[in-house]
XYZ file of C-alpha atoms in Angstrom:
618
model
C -122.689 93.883 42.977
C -123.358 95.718 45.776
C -121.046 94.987 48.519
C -120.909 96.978 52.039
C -121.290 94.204 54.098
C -118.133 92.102 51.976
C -116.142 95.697 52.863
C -116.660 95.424 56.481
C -116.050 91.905 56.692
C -112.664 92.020 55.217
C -111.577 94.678 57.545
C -109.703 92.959 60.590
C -110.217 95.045 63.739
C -106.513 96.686 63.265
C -107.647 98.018 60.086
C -110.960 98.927 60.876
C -109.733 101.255 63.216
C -107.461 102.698 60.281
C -109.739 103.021 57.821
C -112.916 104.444 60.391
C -110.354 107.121 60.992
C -109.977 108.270 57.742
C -113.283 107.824 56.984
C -114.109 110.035 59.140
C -112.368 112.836 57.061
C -114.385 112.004 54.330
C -117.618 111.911 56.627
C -117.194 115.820 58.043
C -115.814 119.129 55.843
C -112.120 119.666 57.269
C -113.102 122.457 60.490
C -115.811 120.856 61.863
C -114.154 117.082 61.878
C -111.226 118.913 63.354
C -113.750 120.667 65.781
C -115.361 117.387 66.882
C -112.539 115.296 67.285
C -109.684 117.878 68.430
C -107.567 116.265 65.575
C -107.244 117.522 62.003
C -107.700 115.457 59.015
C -104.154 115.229 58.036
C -103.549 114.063 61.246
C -105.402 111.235 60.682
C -103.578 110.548 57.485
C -100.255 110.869 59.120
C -101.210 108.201 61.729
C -102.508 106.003 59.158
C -99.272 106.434 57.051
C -97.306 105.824 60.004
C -98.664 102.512 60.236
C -97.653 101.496 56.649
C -94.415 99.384 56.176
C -92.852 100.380 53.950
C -93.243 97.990 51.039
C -97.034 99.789 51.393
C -95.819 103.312 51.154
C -93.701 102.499 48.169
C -96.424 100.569 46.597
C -99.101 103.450 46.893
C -96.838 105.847 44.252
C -97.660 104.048 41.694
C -100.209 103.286 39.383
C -100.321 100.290 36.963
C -102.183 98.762 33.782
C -103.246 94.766 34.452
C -105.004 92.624 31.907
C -108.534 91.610 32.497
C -112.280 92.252 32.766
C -112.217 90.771 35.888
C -109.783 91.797 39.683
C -109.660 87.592 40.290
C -111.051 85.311 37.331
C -109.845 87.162 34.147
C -109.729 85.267 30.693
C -106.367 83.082 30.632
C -105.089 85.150 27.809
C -104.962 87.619 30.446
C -103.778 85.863 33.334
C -101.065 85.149 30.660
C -100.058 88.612 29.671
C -100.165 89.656 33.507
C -97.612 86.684 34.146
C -95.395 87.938 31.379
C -95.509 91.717 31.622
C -96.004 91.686 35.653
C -95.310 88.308 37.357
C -98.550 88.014 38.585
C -101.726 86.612 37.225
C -104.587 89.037 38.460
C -105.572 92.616 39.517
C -105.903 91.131 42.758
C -102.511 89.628 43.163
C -100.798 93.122 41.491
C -102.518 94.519 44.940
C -101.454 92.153 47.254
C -97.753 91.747 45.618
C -97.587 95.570 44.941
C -99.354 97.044 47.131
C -100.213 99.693 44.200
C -102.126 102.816 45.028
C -103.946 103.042 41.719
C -104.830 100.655 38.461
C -105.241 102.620 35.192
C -108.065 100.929 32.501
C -107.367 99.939 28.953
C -109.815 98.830 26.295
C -106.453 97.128 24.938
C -105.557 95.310 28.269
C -110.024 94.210 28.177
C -110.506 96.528 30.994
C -114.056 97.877 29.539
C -116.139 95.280 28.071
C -119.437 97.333 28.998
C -120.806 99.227 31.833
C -121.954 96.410 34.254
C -118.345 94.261 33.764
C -116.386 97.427 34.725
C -118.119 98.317 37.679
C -117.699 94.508 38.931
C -113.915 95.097 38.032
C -113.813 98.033 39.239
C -115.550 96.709 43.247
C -113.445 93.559 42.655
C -110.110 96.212 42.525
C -111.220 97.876 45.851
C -112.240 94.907 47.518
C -108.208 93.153 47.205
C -106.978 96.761 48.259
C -109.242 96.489 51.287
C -107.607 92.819 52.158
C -104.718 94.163 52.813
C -102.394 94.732 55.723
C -103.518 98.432 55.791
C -106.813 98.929 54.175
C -106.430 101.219 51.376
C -108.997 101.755 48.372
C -107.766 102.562 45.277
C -107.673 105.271 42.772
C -109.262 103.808 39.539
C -108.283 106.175 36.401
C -108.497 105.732 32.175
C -107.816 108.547 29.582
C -111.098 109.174 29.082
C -110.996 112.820 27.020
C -113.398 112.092 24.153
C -113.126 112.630 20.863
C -110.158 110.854 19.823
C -108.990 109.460 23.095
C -111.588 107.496 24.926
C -111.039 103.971 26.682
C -115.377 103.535 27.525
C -117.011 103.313 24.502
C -120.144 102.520 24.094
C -123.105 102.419 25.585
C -121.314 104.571 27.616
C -122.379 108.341 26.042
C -119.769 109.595 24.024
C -118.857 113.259 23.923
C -116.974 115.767 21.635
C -113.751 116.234 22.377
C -111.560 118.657 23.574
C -111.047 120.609 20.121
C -114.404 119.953 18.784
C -115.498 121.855 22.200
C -113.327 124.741 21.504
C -114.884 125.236 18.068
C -118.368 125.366 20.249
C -116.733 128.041 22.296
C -119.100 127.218 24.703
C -117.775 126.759 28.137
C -121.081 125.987 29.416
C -121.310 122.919 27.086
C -117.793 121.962 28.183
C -118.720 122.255 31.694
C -121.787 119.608 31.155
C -119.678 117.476 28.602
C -117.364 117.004 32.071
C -120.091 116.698 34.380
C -122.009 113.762 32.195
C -118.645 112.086 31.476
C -117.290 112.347 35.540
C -120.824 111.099 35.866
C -121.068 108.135 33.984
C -116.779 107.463 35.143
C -118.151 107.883 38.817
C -121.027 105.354 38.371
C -118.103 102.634 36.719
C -116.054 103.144 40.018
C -113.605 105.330 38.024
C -112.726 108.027 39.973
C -110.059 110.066 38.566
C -109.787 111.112 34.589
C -106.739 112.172 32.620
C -108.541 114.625 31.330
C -108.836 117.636 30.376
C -105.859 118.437 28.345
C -104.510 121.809 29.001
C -101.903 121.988 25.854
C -102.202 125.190 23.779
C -101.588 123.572 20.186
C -99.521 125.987 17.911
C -98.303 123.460 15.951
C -100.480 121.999 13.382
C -97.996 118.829 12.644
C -98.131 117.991 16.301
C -98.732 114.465 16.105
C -99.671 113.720 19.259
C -101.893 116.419 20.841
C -103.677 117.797 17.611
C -107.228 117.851 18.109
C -106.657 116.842 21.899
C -106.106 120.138 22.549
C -108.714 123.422 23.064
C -107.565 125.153 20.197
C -104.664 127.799 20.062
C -105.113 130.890 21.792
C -104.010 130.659 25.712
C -106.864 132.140 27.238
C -109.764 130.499 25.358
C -108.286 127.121 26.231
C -107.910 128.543 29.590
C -111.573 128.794 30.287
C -112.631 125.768 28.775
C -110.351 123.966 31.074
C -111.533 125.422 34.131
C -114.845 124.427 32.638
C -113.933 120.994 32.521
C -112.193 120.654 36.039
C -115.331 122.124 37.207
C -117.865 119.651 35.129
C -115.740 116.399 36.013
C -115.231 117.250 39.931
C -118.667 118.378 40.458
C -119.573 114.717 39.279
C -117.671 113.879 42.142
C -114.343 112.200 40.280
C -110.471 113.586 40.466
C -109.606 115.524 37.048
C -106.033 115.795 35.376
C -104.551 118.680 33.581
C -102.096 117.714 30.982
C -99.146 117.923 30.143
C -97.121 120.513 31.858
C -95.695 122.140 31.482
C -96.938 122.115 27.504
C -97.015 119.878 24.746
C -98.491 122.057 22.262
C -95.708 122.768 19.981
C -94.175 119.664 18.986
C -93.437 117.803 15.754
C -92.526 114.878 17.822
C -94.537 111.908 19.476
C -93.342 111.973 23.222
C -94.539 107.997 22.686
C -92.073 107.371 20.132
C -88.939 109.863 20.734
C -88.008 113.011 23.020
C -89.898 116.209 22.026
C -87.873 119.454 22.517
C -90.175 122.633 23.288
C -87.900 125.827 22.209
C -90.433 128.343 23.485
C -88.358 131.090 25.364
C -89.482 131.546 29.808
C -91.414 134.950 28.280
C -92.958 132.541 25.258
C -93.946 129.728 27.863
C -95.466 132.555 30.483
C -97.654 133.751 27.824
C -98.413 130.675 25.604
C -98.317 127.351 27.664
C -99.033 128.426 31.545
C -102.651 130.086 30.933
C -104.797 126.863 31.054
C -102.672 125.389 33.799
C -102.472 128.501 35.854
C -106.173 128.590 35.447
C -106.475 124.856 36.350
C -104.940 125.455 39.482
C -107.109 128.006 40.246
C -110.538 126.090 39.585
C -108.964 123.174 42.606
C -107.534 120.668 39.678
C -107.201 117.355 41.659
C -104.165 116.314 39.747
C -101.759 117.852 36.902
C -100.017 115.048 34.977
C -96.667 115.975 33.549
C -94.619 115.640 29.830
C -92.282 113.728 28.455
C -90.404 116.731 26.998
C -87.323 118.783 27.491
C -87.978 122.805 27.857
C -84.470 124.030 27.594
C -85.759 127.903 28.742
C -86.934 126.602 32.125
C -84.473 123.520 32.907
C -81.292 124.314 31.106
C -79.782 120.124 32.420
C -82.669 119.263 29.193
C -83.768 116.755 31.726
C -87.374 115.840 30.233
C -89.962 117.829 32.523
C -91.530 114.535 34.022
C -87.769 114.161 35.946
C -86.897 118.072 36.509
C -86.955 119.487 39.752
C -86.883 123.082 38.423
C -89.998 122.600 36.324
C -92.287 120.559 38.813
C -90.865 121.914 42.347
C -89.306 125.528 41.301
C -92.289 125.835 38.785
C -95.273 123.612 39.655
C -95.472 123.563 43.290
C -93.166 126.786 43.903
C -94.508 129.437 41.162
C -97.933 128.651 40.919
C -98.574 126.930 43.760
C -100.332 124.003 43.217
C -99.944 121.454 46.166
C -102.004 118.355 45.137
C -101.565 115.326 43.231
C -98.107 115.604 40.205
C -98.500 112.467 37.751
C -96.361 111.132 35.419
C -97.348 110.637 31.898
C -97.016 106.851 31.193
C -93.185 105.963 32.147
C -93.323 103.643 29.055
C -93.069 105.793 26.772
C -89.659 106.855 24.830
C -89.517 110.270 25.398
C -88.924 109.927 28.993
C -86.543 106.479 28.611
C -84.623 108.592 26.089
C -81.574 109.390 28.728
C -82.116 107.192 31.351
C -82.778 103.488 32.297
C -86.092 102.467 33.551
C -84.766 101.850 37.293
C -83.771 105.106 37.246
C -86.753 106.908 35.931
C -89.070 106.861 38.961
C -86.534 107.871 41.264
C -85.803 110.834 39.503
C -89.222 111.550 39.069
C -89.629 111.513 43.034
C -86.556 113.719 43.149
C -88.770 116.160 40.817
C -92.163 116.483 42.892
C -93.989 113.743 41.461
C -96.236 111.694 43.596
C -97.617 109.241 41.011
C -95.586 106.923 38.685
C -98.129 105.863 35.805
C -97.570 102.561 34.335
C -94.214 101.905 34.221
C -92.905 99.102 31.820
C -91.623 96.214 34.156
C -93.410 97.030 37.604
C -90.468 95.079 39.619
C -87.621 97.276 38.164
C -89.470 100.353 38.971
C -90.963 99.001 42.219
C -87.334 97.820 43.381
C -85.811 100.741 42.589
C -87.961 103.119 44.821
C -87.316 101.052 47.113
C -83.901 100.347 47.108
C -83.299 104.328 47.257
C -85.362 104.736 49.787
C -83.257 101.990 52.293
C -80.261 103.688 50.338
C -81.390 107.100 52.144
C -81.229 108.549 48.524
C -84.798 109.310 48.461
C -86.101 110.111 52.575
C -89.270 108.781 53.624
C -90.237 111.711 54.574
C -90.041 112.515 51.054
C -92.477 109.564 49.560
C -94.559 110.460 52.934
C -95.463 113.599 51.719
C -96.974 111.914 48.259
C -98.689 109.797 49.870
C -100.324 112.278 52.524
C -101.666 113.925 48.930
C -102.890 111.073 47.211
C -104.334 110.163 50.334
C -106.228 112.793 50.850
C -107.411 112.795 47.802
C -108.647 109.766 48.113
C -110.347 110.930 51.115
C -111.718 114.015 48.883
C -113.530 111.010 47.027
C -115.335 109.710 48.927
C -113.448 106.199 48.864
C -112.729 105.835 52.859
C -116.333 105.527 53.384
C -117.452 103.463 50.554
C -115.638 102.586 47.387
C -117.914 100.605 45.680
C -120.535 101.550 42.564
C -123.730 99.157 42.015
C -125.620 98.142 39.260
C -128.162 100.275 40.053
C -126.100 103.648 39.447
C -125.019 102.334 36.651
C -128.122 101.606 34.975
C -129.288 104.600 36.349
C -126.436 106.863 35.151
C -124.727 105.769 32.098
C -125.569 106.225 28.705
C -129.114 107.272 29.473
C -131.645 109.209 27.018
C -130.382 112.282 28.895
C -127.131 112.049 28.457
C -127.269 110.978 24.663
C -129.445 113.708 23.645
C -127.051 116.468 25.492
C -124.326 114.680 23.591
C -126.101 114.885 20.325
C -126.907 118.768 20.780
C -123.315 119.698 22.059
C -122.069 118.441 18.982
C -124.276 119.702 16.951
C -122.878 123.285 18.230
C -119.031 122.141 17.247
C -119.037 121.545 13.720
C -117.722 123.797 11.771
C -118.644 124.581 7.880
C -115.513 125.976 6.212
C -116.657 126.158 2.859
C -120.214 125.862 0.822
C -119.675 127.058 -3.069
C -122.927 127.784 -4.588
C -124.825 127.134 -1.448
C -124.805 123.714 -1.931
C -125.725 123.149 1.721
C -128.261 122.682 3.216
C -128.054 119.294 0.986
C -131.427 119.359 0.255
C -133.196 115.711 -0.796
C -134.863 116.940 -3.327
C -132.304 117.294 -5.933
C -129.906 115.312 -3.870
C -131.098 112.045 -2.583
C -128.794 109.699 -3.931
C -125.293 110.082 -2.293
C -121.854 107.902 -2.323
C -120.245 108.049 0.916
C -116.261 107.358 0.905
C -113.211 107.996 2.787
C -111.425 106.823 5.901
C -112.165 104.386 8.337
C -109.531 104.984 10.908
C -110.296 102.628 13.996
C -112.775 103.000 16.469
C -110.838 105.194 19.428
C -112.831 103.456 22.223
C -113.050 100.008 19.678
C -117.215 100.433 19.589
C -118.550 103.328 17.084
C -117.755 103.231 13.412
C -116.862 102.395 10.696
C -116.831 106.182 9.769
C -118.249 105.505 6.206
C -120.851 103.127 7.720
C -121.741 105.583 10.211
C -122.374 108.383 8.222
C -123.990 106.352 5.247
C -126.364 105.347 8.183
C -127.187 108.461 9.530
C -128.064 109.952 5.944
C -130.340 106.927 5.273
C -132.231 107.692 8.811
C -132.856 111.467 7.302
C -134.535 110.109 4.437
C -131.517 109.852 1.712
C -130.274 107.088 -0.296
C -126.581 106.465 1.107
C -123.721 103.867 -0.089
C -120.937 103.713 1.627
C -117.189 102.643 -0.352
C -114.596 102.630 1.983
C -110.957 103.922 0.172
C -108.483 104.263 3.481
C -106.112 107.078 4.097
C -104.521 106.174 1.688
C -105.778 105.638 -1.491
C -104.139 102.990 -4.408
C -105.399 104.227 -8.254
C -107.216 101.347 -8.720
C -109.525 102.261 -5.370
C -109.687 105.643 -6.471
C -111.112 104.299 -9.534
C -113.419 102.306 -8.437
C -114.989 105.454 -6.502
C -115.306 107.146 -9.674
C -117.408 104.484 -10.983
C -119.507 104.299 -8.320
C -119.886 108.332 -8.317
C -121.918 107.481 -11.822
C -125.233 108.664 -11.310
C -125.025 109.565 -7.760
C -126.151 113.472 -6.659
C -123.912 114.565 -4.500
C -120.119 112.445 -2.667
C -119.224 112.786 0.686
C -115.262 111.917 1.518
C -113.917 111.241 4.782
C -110.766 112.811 5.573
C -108.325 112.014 7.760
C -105.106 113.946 8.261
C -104.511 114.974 4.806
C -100.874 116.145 3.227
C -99.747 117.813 -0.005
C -98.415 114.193 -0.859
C -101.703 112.474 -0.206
C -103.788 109.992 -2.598
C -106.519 111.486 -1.046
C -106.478 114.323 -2.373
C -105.851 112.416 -5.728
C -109.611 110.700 -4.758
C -111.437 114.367 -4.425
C -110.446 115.766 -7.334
C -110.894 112.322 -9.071
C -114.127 112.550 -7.846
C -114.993 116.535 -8.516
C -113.722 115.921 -11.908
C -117.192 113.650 -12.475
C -119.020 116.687 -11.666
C -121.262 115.411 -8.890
C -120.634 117.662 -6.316
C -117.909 116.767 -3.575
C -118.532 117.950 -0.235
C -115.099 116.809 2.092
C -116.019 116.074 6.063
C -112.138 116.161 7.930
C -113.097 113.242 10.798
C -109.839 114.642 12.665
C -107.595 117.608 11.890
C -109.109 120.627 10.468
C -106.373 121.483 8.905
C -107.081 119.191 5.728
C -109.395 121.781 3.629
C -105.437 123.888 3.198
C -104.361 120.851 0.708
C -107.130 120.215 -0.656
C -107.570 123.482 -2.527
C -107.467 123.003 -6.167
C -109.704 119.510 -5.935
C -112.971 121.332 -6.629
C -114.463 120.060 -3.788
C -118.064 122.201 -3.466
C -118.219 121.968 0.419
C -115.896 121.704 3.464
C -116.575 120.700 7.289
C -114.741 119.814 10.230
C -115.386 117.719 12.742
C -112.549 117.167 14.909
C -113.189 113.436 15.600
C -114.959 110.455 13.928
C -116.878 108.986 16.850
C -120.335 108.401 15.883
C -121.614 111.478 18.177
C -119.475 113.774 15.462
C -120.053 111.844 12.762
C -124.225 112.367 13.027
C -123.839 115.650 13.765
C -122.007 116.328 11.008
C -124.917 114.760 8.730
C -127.673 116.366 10.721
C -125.948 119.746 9.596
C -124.869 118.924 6.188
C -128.996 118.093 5.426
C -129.872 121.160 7.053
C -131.462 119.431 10.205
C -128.908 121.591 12.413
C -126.948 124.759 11.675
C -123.352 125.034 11.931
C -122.461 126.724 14.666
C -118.579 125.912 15.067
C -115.511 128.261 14.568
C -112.245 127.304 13.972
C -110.246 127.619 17.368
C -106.909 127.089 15.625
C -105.445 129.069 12.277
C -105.666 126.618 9.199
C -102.410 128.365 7.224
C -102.282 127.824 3.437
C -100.612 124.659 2.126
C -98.141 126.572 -0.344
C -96.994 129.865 2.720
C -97.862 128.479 6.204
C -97.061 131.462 7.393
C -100.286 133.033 5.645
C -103.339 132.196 7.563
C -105.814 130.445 5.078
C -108.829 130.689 7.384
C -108.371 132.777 10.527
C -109.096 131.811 14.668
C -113.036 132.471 14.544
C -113.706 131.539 11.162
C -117.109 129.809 10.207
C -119.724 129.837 7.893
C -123.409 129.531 8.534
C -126.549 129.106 6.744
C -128.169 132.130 7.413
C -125.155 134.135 6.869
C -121.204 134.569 6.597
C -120.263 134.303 10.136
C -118.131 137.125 11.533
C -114.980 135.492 13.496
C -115.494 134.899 17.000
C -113.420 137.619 19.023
């Protein structure tokens, strides 16, 4: 899988010359290239540009989802789906028809079988994009955040995610979380994450940043962002702040409908710009942007993904920040809400974006650039100047001189002993003990051995770890306890409730699995169902930690969070809960009571430990 030689012998002599020119960017630091040469290394880009049609320069703004585990010889289901949702029939063909700039990875489009099939992929992408008229590798990117979002499962290490890290409140761990994940990315031939996300989540119903998020205060998710951007580009990959400009107090799914952020210009200053000013400031590669309207800083309630006075007057104008905009994926509702889809990307190009992620038929938004392009609605100067940044930082990457990843790096880089054992003791250091009645914890197996383990078993977010019941039954049993694990969903019926209660009989201690609990839930019917036996309940929230404030009243004896319920978590959480690690998370948002949200239940900080009651983190 190692393929140099292929590379040079696709390149006619035309392109050669093209691409040895902006290799040679990538092969000096900026001064002394331009020292050797007498040219600078936009220069080069420009010439290189100049010698795209224009079909190619429209084609490198976007970035598109195919189906497959393979650039030429996917499954026919695939080749199938491609035809249908694309016209094509390959990753290959998308290139060669498209001419796209980047392909974004999907365990739902069978992007990421396992490590060795997505670094063929991955050289099989980069090979079609160097068979073309002008040579041109590829940006390769997935949502790879951890925790809750995460495309690579495993053997790939899984990491805590973003909230799970803010309850650490160790930047230092978040910096090595994003240096072993750009790591392992790098070694796949994925070279640019959407990740980290730089939301400041206020809102605890936000349904669609949550526990994606740092936590709540501004500056705190401020530093573990630059933290991050520091860990994943020092692996040598392209990070992504998002979503600006701030999607962290919504009740709405930007997927599903069109959020509206009512924060005043003052309120968005001090709440929402922290993290991405300090993004900007640590070099972020690229800043994706929201699906959401901001009335305070565009008064048209454009959604910020097509406003020019939020990316330009904002973005690139306020704070400065001249590399790579992206959109969030142009499939999505909230930014189809008030116009068509041919529309969409030519606004967005109007705005300051340079990217156009995934949008839902390729040809209409393709055609469209195009067309207003020839129309003279959009200049080419215009799309030249987004394609002079991704360009360059493609150069940044390394990917002018060699593209390609080998089997070799991968074996040598992901999911090794290393990299699982730093995983292990960085989450470890996240989760958070919010309540232990009678000191029930440590659990020790003395007096309780025998424990039922219940709950939910929401899916797998990368489609390899879990079941969570399974997985934390099976990491009591390896400390040395008797574990059964009963499934009983998120939500509940009487009759499964009931059967939990029998099994309870005779057990020492029950451990539920929560997962995004409400004052109307059956599950908290199931703990106090299950407290009402008397064996004592201790409740583990697998996502938001915001489930302990509707739970009160069950009589549950102990309470943890652990912001996710990937495996990594999941141990962790079982490791502490037997006494085999301490807790050493703090809340980094408010939980506010269930009956007076306005009445913090447990405070920013809050966290209990075994050798003491832990002051909250200031």
């Amino acid at each position: 899988m190692h393929h140099r030689t292929s590379r040079r012998t696709l390149l006619t002599a035309t392109a050669a010359t093209a691409a040895a020119a902006a290799s040679g960017v990538a092969a000096l630091p900026g001064a002394a290239q331009a020292a050797t040469t007498g040219t600078s290394p936009d220069s080069r880009l420009k010439r290189l540009i100049a010698r795209m049609s224009l079909e190619e320069k429209v084609g490198q703004l976007f970035v598109m989802r195919v189906y497959g585990h393979s650039a030429t010889d996917p499954d026919q289901a695939d080749i199938d789906a491609n035809l249908a949702e694309i016209g094509v029939r390959d990753a290959a063909e998308l290139i060669s028809t498209y001419h796209v700039g980047g392909i974004i990875y999907f365990a739902w489009a069978h992007n990421t079988r396992d490590p060795h099939q997505i670094a063929a992929l991955s050289n099989g992408i980069q090979r079609a994009g160097l068979a073309g008229p002008t040579p041109l590798p590829l940006l390769v990117s997935t949502d790879q955040e951890h925790g809750i979002v995460c495309r690579v499962g495993e053997p790939a290490t899984l990491l805590p995610g973003a909230m799970a890290l803010g309850a650490g409140g160790s930047r230092s761990d978040a910096r090595a979380a994003g240096r072993i994940a750009g790591a392992e990315l790098a070694a796949l031939g994925i070279n640019q994450n959407y990740a980290p996300d730089a939301d400041v989540n206020v809102n605890p119903a936000n349904p669609v940043i949550g526990v994606r998020s740092f936590g709540s205060d501004p500056e705190s998710v401020a530093g573990m962002v630059t933290a991050q951007v520091k860990g994943y580009q020092s692996a040598g990959i392209a990070s992504t702040a998002k979503h600006f400009p701030g999607h962290g107090d919504t009740s709405t799914d930007s997927h599903t409908g069109l959020p509206v952020i009512t924060h005043t210009r003052e309120q968005w200053a001090e709440l929402d710009a922290p993290p991405f000013r300090a993004a900007v400031a640590a070099g972020i590669d690229s800043i994706m942007t929201a699906h959401i309207v901001v009335p305070a800083l565009d008064p048209s309630e454009d959604p910020a993904t097509l406003s020019r006075p939020i990316l330009t007057g904002i973005l690139r104008e306020e704070l400065g920040y001249d590399g790579v905009v992206v959109t969030d994926a142009l499939g999505m509702e909230g930014v189809r809400t008030k116009y068509g889809d041919e529309r969409v990307p030519v606004l967005a190009l109007l705005a300051g974006v340079d990217q156009l992620l995934n949008p839902p038929h390729l040809d209409v938004a393709w055609n469209a650039v195009l067309n207003a392009v020839k129309s003279g609605e959009i200049s080419e100067a215009r799309i030249e100047e987004s394609i002079l940044r991704i360009l360059r930082l493609k150069t940044r990457l390394g990917l002018f001189r060699d593209p390609y990843v080998t089997r070799r790096g991968v074996d040598r880089t992901v999911g090794i002993p290393s990299h699982l054992a730093a995983a292990d003791r960085i989450a470890e250091r996240t989760t958070t003990l919010l309540a232990n009645d009678g000191s029930l914890l440590p659990l020790s197996r003395r007096s309780h051995r025998n424990l039922l383990v219940v709950g939910a078993d929401p899916a797998s977010p990368s489609g390899t770890t879990g079941p969570p019941t399974t997985t934390l039954a099976g990491a009591f049993e390896e400390l040395g306890y008797a574990a059964t694990a009963l499934p009983t969903g998120t939500a509940p019926a009487q009759a499964k409730i009931a059967e939990a209660v029998a099994a309870a009989q005779g057990k020492d201690a029950v451990i539920v699995g929560t997962y995004n609990v409400t004052a109307t839930s059956s599950q908290r019917s199931l703990v106090s169902a299950l407290a009402a036996t008397g064996v004592p309940v201790i409740t583990v929230a697998i996502r938001n930690p915001y489930d302990i404030a509707h739970l009160a009243g069950t009589g549950y004896a102990a309470s943890l969070a652990t912001y996710s319920w990937t495996d990594v978590e999941l141990r962790a959480a079982a490791r502490v809960i037997a006494g085999r690690a301490r807790p050493e998370g703090r809340l980094p948002v408010p939980v506010q009571r269930a009956d007076a949200p306005a009445q913090a239940l447990y405070p920013v900080g809050y966290g209990l430990s075994y050798r003491s009651w832990a002051a909250p983190r200031t």
